mmCIF file of C-alpha atoms in Angstrom:
data_model
loop_
_atom_site.group_PDB
_atom_site.id
_atom_site.type_symbol
_atom_site.label_atom_id
_atom_site.label_comp_id
_atom_site.label_asym_id
_atom_site.label_seq_id
_atom_site.Cartn_x
_atom_site.Cartn_y
_atom_site.Cartn_z
ATOM 1 C CA MET L 1 -0.184 0.214 0.146
ATOM 2 C CA LEU L 2 2.738 2.534 0.954
ATOM 3 C CA VAL L 3 4.569 1.333 -2.558
ATOM 4 C CA SER L 4 1.221 2.185 -4.211
ATOM 5 C CA ALA L 5 0.990 5.659 -2.806
ATOM 6 C CA ALA L 6 4.560 6.627 -3.522
ATOM 7 C CA ALA L 7 3.945 5.396 -7.001
ATOM 8 C CA THR L 8 0.683 7.962 -7.159
ATOM 9 C CA GLY L 9 2.786 10.603 -5.830
ATOM 10 C CA VAL L 10 5.575 10.305 -8.237
ATOM 11 C CA CYS L 11 3.055 10.253 -10.856
ATOM 12 C CA ALA L 12 1.011 12.946 -9.489
ATOM 13 C CA VAL L 13 4.484 15.202 -9.022
ATOM 14 C CA TRP L 14 5.700 14.394 -12.484
ATOM 15 C CA ALA L 15 2.042 15.348 -13.769
ATOM 16 C CA ALA L 16 1.905 18.483 -12.220
ATOM 17 C CA ALA L 17 5.736 19.235 -13.250
ATOM 18 C CA VAL L 18 4.599 18.886 -16.615
ATOM 19 C CA TRP L 19 1.509 20.950 -16.502
ATOM 20 C CA THR L 20 3.543 23.741 -14.661
ATOM 21 C CA ALA L 21 6.842 23.471 -17.520
ATOM 22 C CA VAL L 22 3.986 24.245 -20.068
ATOM 23 C CA HIS L 23 2.709 27.146 -18.642
ATOM 24 C CA LEU L 24 5.800 28.944 -16.994
ATOM 25 C CA ARG L 25 8.139 30.942 -19.001
ATOM 26 C CA ALA L 26 11.399 32.073 -17.179
ATOM 27 C CA ASP L 27 13.105 35.211 -18.130
ATOM 28 C CA PRO L 28 16.897 34.627 -19.228
ATOM 29 C CA LEU L 29 18.630 34.598 -16.061
ATOM 30 C CA LEU L 30 16.340 32.685 -14.302
ATOM 31 C CA HIS L 31 16.628 30.282 -17.337
ATOM 32 C CA ASP L 32 20.483 30.376 -17.040
ATOM 33 C CA VAL L 33 20.449 29.414 -13.351
ATOM 34 C CA ALA L 34 17.995 26.774 -13.918
ATOM 35 C CA LEU L 35 20.304 25.374 -16.587
ATOM 36 C CA PHE L 36 23.061 25.701 -14.186
ATOM 37 C CA VAL L 37 21.229 23.915 -11.461
ATOM 38 C CA HIS L 38 20.013 21.134 -14.023
ATOM 39 C CA LEU L 39 23.433 20.023 -15.129
ATOM 40 C CA ALA L 40 24.544 20.147 -11.331
ATOM 41 C CA CYS L 41 21.624 17.799 -10.422
ATOM 42 C CA LEU L 42 22.224 15.792 -13.308
ATOM 43 C CA ILE L 43 25.991 15.006 -12.099
ATOM 44 C CA VAL L 44 24.638 14.450 -8.496
ATOM 45 C CA GLY L 45 21.887 12.364 -9.279
ATOM 46 C CA PHE L 46 23.167 10.018 -12.167
ATOM 47 C CA GLY L 47 26.582 10.125 -11.038
ATOM 48 C CA ALA L 48 25.506 8.536 -7.615
ATOM 49 C CA VAL L 49 23.262 5.702 -10.157
ATOM 50 C CA LEU L 50 26.466 5.478 -11.954
ATOM 51 C CA THR L 51 28.544 4.181 -8.866
ATOM 52 C CA VAL L 52 25.756 1.984 -7.386
ATOM 53 C CA ASP L 53 25.223 0.671 -10.619
ATOM 54 C CA TRP L 54 28.964 -0.365 -11.340
ATOM 55 C CA LEU L 55 29.594 -1.738 -7.966
ATOM 56 C CA GLY L 56 26.152 -3.930 -8.864
ATOM 57 C CA LEU L 57 28.274 -5.150 -11.926
ATOM 58 C CA LEU L 58 31.345 -6.044 -9.853
ATOM 59 C CA TRP L 59 29.232 -8.029 -7.557
ATOM 60 C CA LEU L 60 27.976 -9.889 -10.640
ATOM 61 C CA LEU L 61 31.423 -10.408 -11.798
ATOM 62 C CA GLY L 62 32.182 -11.474 -8.389
ATOM 63 C CA ARG L 63 34.594 -8.743 -7.307
ATOM 64 C CA ARG L 64 32.518 -7.392 -4.441
ATOM 65 C CA PRO L 65 30.550 -8.441 -1.837
ATOM 66 C CA LEU L 66 26.883 -8.259 -2.282
ATOM 67 C CA ALA L 67 26.841 -6.265 0.944
ATOM 68 C CA GLU L 68 29.140 -3.558 0.144
ATOM 69 C CA VAL L 69 27.099 -2.934 -3.019
ATOM 70 C CA LEU L 70 23.953 -2.615 -0.740
ATOM 71 C CA ARG L 71 25.515 -0.394 1.733
ATOM 72 C CA ALA L 72 27.121 1.617 -1.224
ATOM 73 C CA ALA L 73 23.146 1.885 -2.539
ATOM 74 C CA ASP L 74 21.856 2.878 0.783
ATOM 75 C CA ALA L 75 24.493 5.868 1.199
ATOM 76 C CA VAL L 76 23.629 7.026 -2.403
ATOM 77 C CA HIS L 77 19.963 7.055 -2.498
ATOM 78 C CA PRO L 78 19.344 10.588 -0.942
ATOM 79 C CA PRO L 79 21.745 11.855 -4.002
ATOM 80 C CA ILE L 80 19.782 10.037 -6.626
ATOM 81 C CA TRP L 81 16.444 11.380 -5.474
ATOM 82 C CA LEU L 82 17.561 14.811 -4.832
ATOM 83 C CA GLY L 83 19.343 15.199 -8.161
ATOM 84 C CA LEU L 84 16.090 13.666 -9.867
ATOM 85 C CA ALA L 85 13.968 16.173 -7.892
ATOM 86 C CA GLY L 86 16.443 19.055 -8.648
ATOM 87 C CA LEU L 87 16.323 17.550 -12.487
ATOM 88 C CA VAL L 88 12.624 18.016 -12.608
ATOM 89 C CA GLY L 89 12.523 21.272 -10.758
ATOM 90 C CA SER L 90 14.693 23.251 -13.126
ATOM 91 C CA GLY L 91 13.825 21.164 -15.981
ATOM 92 C CA MET L 92 10.220 23.040 -15.578
ATOM 93 C CA LEU L 93 12.155 26.414 -16.118
ATOM 94 C CA LEU L 94 14.241 25.262 -18.945
ATOM 95 C CA HIS L 95 11.121 25.587 -21.304
ATOM 96 C CA PRO L 96 10.447 22.087 -22.653
ATOM 97 C CA ASP L 97 8.371 21.534 -25.716
ATOM 98 C CA PRO L 98 5.833 18.874 -24.856
ATOM 99 C CA GLY L 99 4.522 18.547 -28.566
ATOM 100 C CA ALA L 100 8.290 17.893 -29.724
ATOM 101 C CA PRO L 101 7.903 13.869 -29.730
ATOM 102 C CA LEU L 102 11.756 14.116 -28.230
ATOM 103 C CA THR L 103 10.588 16.044 -25.558
ATOM 104 C CA ARG L 104 7.807 13.341 -25.157
ATOM 105 C CA VAL L 105 10.369 10.679 -24.877
ATOM 106 C CA LYS L 106 12.412 12.273 -22.304
ATOM 107 C CA LEU L 107 9.564 13.400 -20.038
ATOM 108 C CA GLY L 108 8.208 9.305 -20.301
ATOM 109 C CA LEU L 109 12.088 8.475 -19.497
ATOM 110 C CA VAL L 110 12.080 10.815 -16.212
ATOM 111 C CA LEU L 111 8.891 9.131 -14.789
ATOM 112 C CA VAL L 112 10.273 5.716 -15.669
ATOM 113 C CA VAL L 113 13.221 6.636 -14.306
ATOM 114 C CA ALA L 114 11.562 7.706 -11.154
ATOM 115 C CA LEU L 115 8.835 4.696 -11.117
ATOM 116 C CA ASN L 116 12.021 2.316 -11.345
ATOM 117 C CA GLY L 117 13.516 4.047 -8.317
ATOM 118 C CA LEU L 118 10.974 3.034 -6.362
ATOM 119 C CA HIS L 119 10.963 -0.768 -7.507
ATOM 120 C CA ALA L 120 14.791 -0.645 -6.719
ATOM 121 C CA TRP L 121 13.766 0.550 -3.005
ATOM 122 C CA THR L 122 11.192 -2.278 -2.667
ATOM 123 C CA LEU L 123 14.160 -4.934 -3.435
ATOM 124 C CA GLN L 124 16.658 -3.613 -1.144
ATOM 125 C CA PRO L 125 15.216 -5.251 2.057
ATOM 126 C CA ARG L 126 14.893 -8.299 0.271
ATOM 127 C CA LEU L 127 18.540 -7.819 -1.389
ATOM 128 C CA THR L 128 19.669 -7.011 2.192
ATOM 129 C CA ALA L 129 18.250 -10.078 3.649
ATOM 130 C CA LEU L 130 20.038 -12.103 0.826
ATOM 131 C CA SER L 131 23.102 -11.033 1.444
ATOM 132 C CA ALA L 132 23.177 -11.907 5.005
ATOM 133 C CA GLY L 133 22.409 -15.278 4.395
ATOM 134 C CA ALA L 134 18.519 -15.710 4.834
ATOM 135 C CA ALA L 135 16.680 -17.689 1.986
ATOM 136 C CA ALA L 136 14.715 -15.706 -0.478
ATOM 137 C CA PRO L 137 11.174 -15.239 0.302
ATOM 138 C CA ALA L 138 9.217 -18.537 -0.824
ATOM 139 C CA THR L 139 7.218 -16.312 -3.482
ATOM 140 C CA VAL L 140 11.172 -15.113 -4.972
ATOM 141 C CA SER L 141 13.706 -17.228 -5.587
ATOM 142 C CA ARG L 142 17.351 -15.903 -5.389
ATOM 143 C CA ARG L 143 17.546 -15.898 -9.417
ATOM 144 C CA ALA L 144 14.521 -14.072 -9.842
ATOM 145 C CA LEU L 145 15.556 -11.344 -6.915
ATOM 146 C CA VAL L 146 18.857 -11.123 -9.144
ATOM 147 C CA ALA L 147 17.222 -10.925 -12.388
ATOM 148 C CA ARG L 148 14.855 -8.246 -11.261
ATOM 149 C CA ARG L 149 17.449 -6.125 -9.887
ATOM 150 C CA ALA L 150 19.150 -6.662 -13.020
ATOM 151 C CA ALA L 151 16.685 -5.356 -15.254
ATOM 152 C CA GLY L 152 16.046 -2.701 -12.825
ATOM 153 C CA VAL L 153 19.703 -1.612 -13.514
ATOM 154 C CA LEU L 154 18.954 -1.816 -17.035
ATOM 155 C CA VAL L 155 15.900 0.259 -17.189
ATOM 156 C CA SER L 156 17.648 2.762 -14.638
ATOM 157 C CA GLN L 157 20.687 3.266 -17.441
ATOM 158 C CA LEU L 158 18.485 3.123 -20.326
ATOM 159 C CA GLY L 159 16.214 5.830 -19.064
ATOM 160 C CA TRP L 160 19.149 8.088 -17.369
ATOM 161 C CA TRP L 161 21.161 8.028 -20.746
ATOM 162 C CA GLY L 162 18.101 8.313 -22.690
ATOM 163 C CA ALA L 163 16.969 11.321 -20.979
ATOM 164 C CA THR L 164 20.722 12.754 -21.067
ATOM 165 C CA VAL L 165 21.136 12.330 -24.816
ATOM 166 C CA ILE L 166 17.762 13.654 -25.407
ATOM 167 C CA GLY L 167 18.292 16.930 -23.377
ATOM 168 C CA PHE L 168 21.334 17.716 -25.243
ATOM 169 C CA LEU L 169 20.023 16.914 -28.581
ATOM 170 C CA ASN L 170 17.099 19.495 -27.662
ATOM 171 C CA SER L 171 19.952 22.206 -26.155
ATOM 172 C CA ARG L 172 21.540 22.148 -29.423
ATOM 173 C CA HIS L 173 17.841 22.454 -31.172
ATOM 174 C CA CYS L 174 17.325 25.298 -28.800
ATOM 175 C CA THR L 175 20.286 27.305 -29.694
ATOM 176 C CA GLY L 176 20.168 26.931 -33.244
ATOM 177 C CA GLY L 177 22.436 24.289 -33.449
ATOM 178 C CA ARG L 178 25.227 26.998 -32.585
ATOM 179 C CA ARG L 179 27.854 26.756 -30.161
ATOM 180 C CA LEU L 180 27.495 28.693 -27.292
ATOM 181 C CA ALA L 181 30.245 31.435 -26.328
ATOM 182 C CA PRO L 182 32.396 30.135 -23.068
#
């Protein structure tokens, strides 16, 4: 029930952000500040995601214990969520065009990344129990649990990278394909 409420909340915040972005116009100075905040939040959030996913890959290769990966994941959850929230908040001020197909894909990827983050959060206690030597719950095999987490990592990477690439492409379009002065 808590997860359903959280997912509903994520969807509501996402919808409110999209609605606000369509109806809000930032002046050039505020746009520039929002762009800086957007890039900083991308570094914080996506950097934390890359860190935990890299450690997860090392675990799958047998080079790190699962407990170490889970400790790292627990430690970086706040920066991931703060980065994502900052991206959504600052993105509202960057004049996204929801009528553009690429922007629609990016907005969908942002929602998928957030919902996938909730999914990862629900798997954390089960993976922690597994790393402590406890058996997986009767309804979920160890292999299924690892497969769900691996699928979550794949969705996460595709979502973050996809949104980043689309953001880059959109920024080039917004500047008329020109390089901005240093």
